[in-house]
mmCIF file of C-alpha atoms in Angstrom:
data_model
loop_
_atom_site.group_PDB
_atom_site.id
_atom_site.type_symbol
_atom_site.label_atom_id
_atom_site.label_comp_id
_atom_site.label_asym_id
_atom_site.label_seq_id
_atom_site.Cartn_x
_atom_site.Cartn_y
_atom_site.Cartn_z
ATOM 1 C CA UNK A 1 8.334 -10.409 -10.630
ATOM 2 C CA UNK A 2 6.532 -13.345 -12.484
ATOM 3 C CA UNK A 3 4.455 -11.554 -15.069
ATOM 4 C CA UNK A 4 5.434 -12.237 -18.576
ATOM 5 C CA UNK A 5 2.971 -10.682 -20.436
ATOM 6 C CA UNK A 6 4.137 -8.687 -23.842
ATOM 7 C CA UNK A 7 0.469 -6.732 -24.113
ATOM 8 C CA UNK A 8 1.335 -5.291 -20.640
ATOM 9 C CA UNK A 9 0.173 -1.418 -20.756
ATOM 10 C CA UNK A 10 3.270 0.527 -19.349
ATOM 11 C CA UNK A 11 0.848 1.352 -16.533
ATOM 12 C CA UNK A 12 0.412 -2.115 -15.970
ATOM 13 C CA UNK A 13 4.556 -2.174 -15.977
ATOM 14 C CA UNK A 14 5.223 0.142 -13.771
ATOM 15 C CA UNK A 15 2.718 -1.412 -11.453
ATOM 16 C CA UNK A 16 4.305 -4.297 -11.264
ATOM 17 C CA UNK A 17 7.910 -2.977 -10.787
ATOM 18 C CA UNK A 18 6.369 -0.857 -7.888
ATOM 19 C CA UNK A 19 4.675 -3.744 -6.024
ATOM 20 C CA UNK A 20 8.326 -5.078 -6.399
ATOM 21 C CA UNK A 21 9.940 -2.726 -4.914
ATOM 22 C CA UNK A 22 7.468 -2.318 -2.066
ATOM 23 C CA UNK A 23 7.733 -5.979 -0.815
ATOM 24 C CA UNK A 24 11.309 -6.225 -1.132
ATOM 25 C CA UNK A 25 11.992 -7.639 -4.082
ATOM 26 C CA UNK A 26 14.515 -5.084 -5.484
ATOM 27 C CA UNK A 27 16.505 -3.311 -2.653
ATOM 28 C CA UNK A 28 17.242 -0.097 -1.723
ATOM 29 C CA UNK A 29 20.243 1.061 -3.507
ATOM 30 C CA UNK A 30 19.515 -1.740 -6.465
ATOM 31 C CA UNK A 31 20.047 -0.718 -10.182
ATOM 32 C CA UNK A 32 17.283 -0.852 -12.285
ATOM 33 C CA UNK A 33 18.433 -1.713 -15.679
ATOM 34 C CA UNK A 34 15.931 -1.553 -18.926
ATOM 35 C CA UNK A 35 16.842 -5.330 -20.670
ATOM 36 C CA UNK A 36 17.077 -7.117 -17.062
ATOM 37 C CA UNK A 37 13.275 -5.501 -16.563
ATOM 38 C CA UNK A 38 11.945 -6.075 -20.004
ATOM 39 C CA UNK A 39 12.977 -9.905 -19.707
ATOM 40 C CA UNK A 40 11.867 -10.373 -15.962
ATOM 41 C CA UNK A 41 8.574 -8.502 -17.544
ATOM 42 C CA UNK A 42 8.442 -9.903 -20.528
ATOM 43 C CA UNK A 43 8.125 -6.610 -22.019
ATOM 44 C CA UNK A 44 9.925 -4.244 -24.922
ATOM 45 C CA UNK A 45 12.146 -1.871 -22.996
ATOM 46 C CA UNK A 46 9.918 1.150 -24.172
ATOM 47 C CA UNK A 47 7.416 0.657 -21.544
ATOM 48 C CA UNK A 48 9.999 -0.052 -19.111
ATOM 49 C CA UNK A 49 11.822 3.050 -19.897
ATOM 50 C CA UNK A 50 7.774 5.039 -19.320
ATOM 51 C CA UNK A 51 7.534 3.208 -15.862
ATOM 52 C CA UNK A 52 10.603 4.090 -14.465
ATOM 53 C CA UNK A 53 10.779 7.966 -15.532
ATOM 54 C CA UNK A 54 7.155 7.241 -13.644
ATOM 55 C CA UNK A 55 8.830 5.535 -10.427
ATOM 56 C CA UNK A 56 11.404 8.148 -10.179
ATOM 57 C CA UNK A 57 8.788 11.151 -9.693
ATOM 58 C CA UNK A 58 6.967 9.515 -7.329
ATOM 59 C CA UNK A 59 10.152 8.696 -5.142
ATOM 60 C CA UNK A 60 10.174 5.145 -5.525
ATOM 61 C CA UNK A 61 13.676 5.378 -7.975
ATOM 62 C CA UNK A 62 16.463 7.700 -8.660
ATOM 63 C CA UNK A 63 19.090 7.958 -11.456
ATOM 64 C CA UNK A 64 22.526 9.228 -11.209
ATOM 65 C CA UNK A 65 24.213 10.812 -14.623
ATOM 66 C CA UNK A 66 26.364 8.138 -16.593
ATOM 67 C CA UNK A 67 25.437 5.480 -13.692
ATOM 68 C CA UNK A 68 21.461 4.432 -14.271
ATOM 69 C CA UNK A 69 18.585 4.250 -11.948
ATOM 70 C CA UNK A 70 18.406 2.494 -8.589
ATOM 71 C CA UNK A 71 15.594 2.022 -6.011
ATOM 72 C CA UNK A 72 14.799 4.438 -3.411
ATOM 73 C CA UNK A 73 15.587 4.495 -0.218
ATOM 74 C CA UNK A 74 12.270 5.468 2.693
ATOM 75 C CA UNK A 75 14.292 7.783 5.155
ATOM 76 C CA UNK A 76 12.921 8.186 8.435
ATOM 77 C CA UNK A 77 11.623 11.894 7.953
ATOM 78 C CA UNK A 78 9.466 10.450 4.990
ATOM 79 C CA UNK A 79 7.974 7.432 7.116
ATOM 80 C CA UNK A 80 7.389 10.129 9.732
ATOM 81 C CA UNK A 81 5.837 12.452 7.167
ATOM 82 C CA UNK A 82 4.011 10.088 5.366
ATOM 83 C CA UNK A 83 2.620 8.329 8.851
ATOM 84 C CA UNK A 84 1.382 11.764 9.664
ATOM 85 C CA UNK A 85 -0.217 13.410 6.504
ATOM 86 C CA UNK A 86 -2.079 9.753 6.661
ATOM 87 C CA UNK A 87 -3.014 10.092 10.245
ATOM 88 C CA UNK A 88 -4.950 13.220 9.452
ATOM 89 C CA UNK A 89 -6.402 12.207 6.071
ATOM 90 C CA UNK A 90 -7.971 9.094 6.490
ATOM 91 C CA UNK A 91 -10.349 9.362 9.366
ATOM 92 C CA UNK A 92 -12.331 12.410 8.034
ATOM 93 C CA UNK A 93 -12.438 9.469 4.754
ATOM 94 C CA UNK A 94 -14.090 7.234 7.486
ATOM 95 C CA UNK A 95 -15.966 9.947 9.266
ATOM 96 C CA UNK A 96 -17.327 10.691 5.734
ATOM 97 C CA UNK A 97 -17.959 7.145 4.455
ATOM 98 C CA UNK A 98 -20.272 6.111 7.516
ATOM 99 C CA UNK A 99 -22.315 8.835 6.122
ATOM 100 C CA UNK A 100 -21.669 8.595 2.496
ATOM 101 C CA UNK A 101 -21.029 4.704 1.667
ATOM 102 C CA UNK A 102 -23.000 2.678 -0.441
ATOM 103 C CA UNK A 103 -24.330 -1.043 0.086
ATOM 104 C CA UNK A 104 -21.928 -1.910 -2.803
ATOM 105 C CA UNK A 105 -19.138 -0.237 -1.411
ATOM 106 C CA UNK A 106 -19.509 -1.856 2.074
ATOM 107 C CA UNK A 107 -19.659 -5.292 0.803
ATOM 108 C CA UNK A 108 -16.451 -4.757 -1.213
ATOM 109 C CA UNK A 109 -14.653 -3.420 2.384
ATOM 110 C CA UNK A 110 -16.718 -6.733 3.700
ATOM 111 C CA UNK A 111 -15.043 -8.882 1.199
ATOM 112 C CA UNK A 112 -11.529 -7.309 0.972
ATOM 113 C CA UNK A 113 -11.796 -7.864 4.744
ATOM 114 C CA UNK A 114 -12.559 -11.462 4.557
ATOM 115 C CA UNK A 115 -9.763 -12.562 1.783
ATOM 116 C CA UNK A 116 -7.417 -10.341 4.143
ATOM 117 C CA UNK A 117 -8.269 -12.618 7.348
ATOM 118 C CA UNK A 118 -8.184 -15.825 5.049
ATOM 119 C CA UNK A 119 -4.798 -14.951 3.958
ATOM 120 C CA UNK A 120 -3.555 -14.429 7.260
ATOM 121 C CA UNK A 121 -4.463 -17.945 8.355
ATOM 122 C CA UNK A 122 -3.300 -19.211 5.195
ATOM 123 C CA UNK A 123 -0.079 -17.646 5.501
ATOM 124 C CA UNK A 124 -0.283 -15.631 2.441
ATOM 125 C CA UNK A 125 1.032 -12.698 3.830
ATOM 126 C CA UNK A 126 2.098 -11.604 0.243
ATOM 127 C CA UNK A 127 -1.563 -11.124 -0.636
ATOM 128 C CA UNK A 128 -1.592 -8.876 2.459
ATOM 129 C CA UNK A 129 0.059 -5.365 1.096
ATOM 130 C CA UNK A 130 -2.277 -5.799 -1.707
ATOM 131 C CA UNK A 131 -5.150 -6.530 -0.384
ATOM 132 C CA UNK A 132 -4.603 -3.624 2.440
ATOM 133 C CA UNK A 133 -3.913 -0.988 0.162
ATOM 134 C CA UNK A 134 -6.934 -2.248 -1.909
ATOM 135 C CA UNK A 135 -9.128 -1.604 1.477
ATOM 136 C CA UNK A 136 -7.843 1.621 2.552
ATOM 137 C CA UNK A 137 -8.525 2.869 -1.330
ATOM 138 C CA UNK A 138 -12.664 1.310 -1.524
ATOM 139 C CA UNK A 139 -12.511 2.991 2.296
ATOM 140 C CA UNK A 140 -11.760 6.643 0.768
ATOM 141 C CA UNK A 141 -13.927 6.321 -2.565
ATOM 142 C CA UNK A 142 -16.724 5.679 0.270
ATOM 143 C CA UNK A 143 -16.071 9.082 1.816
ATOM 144 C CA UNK A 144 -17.838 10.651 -1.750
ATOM 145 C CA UNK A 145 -15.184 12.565 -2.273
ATOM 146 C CA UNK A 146 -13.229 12.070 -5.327
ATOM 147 C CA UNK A 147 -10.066 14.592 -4.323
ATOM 148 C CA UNK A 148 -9.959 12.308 -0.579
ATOM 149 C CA UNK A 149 -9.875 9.390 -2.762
ATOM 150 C CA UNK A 150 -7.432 10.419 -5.362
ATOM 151 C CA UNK A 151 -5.509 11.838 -2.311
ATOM 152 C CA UNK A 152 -5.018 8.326 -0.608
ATOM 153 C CA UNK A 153 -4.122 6.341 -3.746
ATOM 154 C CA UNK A 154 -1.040 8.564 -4.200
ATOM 155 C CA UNK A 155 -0.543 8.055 -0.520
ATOM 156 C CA UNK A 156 -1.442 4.198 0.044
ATOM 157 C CA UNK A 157 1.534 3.184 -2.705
ATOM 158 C CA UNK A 158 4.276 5.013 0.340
ATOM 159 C CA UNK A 159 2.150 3.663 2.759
ATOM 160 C CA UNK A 160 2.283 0.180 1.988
ATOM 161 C CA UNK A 161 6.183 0.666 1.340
ATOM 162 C CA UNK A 162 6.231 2.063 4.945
ATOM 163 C CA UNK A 163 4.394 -0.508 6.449
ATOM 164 C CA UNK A 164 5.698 -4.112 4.368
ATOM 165 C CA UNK A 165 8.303 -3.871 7.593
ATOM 166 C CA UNK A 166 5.885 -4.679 9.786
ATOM 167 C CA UNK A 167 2.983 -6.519 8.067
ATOM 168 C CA UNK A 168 3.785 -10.109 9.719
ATOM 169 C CA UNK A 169 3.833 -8.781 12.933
ATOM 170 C CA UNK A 170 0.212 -7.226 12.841
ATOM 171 C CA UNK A 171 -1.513 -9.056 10.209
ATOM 172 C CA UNK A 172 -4.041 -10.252 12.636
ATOM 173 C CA UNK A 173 -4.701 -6.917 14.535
ATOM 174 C CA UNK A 174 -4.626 -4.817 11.340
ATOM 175 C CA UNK A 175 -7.649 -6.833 10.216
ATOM 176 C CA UNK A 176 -9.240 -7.267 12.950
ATOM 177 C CA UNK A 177 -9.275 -3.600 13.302
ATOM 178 C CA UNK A 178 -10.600 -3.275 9.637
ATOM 179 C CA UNK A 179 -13.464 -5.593 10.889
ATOM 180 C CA UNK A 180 -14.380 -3.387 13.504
ATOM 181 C CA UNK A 181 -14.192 -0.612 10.765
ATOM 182 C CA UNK A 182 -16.640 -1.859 8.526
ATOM 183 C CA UNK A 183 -19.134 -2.252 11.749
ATOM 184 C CA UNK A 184 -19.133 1.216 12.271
ATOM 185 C CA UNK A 185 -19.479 1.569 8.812
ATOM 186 C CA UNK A 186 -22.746 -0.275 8.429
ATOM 187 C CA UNK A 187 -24.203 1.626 11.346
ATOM 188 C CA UNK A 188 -23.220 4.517 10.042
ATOM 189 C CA UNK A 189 -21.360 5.828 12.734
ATOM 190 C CA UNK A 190 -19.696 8.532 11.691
ATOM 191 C CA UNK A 191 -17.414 9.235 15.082
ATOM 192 C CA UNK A 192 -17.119 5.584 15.880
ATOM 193 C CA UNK A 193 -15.399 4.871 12.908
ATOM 194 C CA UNK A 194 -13.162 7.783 12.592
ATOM 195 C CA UNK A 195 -11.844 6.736 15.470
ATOM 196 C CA UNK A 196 -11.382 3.408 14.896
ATOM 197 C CA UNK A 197 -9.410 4.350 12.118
ATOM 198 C CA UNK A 198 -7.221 7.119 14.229
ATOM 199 C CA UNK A 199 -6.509 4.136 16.582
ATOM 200 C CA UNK A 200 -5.902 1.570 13.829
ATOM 201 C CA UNK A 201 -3.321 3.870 12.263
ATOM 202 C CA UNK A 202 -2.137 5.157 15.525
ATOM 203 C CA UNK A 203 -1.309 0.943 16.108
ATOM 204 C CA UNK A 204 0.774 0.240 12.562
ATOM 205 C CA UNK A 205 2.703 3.704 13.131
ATOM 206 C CA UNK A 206 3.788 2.439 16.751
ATOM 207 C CA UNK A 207 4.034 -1.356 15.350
ATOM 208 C CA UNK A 208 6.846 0.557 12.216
ATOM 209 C CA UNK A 209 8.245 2.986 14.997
ATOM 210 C CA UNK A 210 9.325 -0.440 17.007
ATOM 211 C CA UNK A 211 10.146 -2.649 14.171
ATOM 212 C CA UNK A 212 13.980 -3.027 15.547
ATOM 213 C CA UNK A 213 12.906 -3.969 18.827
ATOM 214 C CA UNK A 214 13.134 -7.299 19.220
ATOM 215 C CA UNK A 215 12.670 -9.818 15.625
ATOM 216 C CA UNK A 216 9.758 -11.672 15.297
ATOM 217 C CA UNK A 217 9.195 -15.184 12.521
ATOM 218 C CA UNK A 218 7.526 -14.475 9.138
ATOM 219 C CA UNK A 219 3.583 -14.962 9.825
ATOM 220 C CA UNK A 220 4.104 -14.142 13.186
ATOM 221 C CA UNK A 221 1.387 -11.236 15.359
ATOM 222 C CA UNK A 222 1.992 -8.666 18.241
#
C-alpha cells in the first residue's frame, strides 16, 4: 500500500487494492473507505470509487446499505471450489503448452522461475504471490489458447488469495516443482508436464487443506 502515484489508471488502482487484500494487508471484515484509499493511493477518490464497484463483482469486497464496503471473506466452499475448477484447468494449459509454447515464452517461465527461487533465499516472500501468479498466467498463454488463458487470470487473482496462507511453508517445493515444469516444457512433453502440474497443485491444495496443523516461522518450508 506504498504507491502514491496521481496518474494511476483506475485499473492500475484497483490492482493495487487487490494485491492488498490478497497478502493481508486489509482484513477480512475491514471497511474500505474512498478518502482513506485515495490518500494511501495517492489518488482522486473517482478511481477508487471504479476499483471497488470492480472488487466487489469479483468477490474480493462487499457493501452493506448505509454502512460502506468491507473486504471479503474466502469461505471454505470457495477455496474448495476454486482448488478444484483449478485442478482441472490448468494441466490441459500444460498438456497444451509442451506442444504449443514458444522459445520466448519458455524463457519468460525460465526467468519467472529463477527470480521466484532467488526470492525464496532472499527471503522476499512478498515477491512470491506475484511472481507465482505471474508464472501460472505466461504457463496458460503457452497453451495457445486465448479463452484457457483468459480463464486462469480470472482464476489466479482467488488463487493466490487461497494460497498467501500457505506460501512460506512451500516456497521452496512450489518452485522447485515449477522447475521441473518448465523441463517438461522444453522437451515438449506433453503428459509429463500435465502431470507435474496435477501433482504440483495436488501439493499446495493439501499444503492450504493443513494450514492449522501445526504453525510454522515466516520463510519457513514443508
Amino acid at each position: 500500500m506504498d504507491s502514491k502515484n496521481p496518474r494511476m489508471t483506475k485499473q492500475q488502482v484497483c490492482r493495487a487494492i487487490r494485491d492488498d487484500i490478497i497478502r493481508g494487508v486489509f482484513a477480512p471484515g475491514q471497511r474500505l473507505t474512498e478518502d482513506t484509499l485515495a490518500e494511501s493511493y495517492g489518488v482522486s477518490r473517482v478511481p477508487v470509487r471504479e476499483a471497488l464497484r470492480t472488487l466487489e463483482a469479483e468477490g474480493f469486497a462487499y457493501s452493506r446499505p448505509y454502512a460502506g464496503t468491507f473486504v471479503a471473506e474466502l469461505t471454505e466452499d470457495e477455496a474448495a471450489d476454486l482448488l478444484e475448477i483449478r485442478a482441472l484447468l490448468e494441466p490441459l494449459c500444460a498438456s497444451r503448452a509442451a506442444r504449443r509454447r514458444t522459445p520466448e515464452q519458455l524463457g519468460r517461465l525460465k526467468e519467472l522461475t529463477a527470480l521466484g527461487q532467488e526470492s525464496v533465499r532472499s527471503g522476499r516472500l512478498d515477491d512470491l504471490t506475484r511472481l507465482n501468479s505471474r508464472f501460472h498466467e505466461v504457463l496458460a498463454e503457452a497453451s495457445g489458447s486465448s479463452l484457457l488463458a483468459g480463464l486462469i487470470t480470472q482464476l489466479g487473482w482467488k488463487i493466490a488469495w487461497v494460497y498467501a496462507v500457505e506460501l512460506p511453508r512451500r516456497a521452496t517445493d512450489s518452485w522447485d516443482e515449477h522447475e521441473r515444469i518448465c523441463a517438461a516444457l522444453e522437451a515438449r512433453d506433453a503428459e509429463l508436464a500435465g502431470r507435474l502440474v496435477t501433482e504440483h497443485i495436488a501439493h499446495a491444495t493439501t499444503a492450504y487443506r493443513l494450514r492449522h496443523i501445526g504453525s510454522a516461522p515466516s520463510g519457513a518450508d514443508s
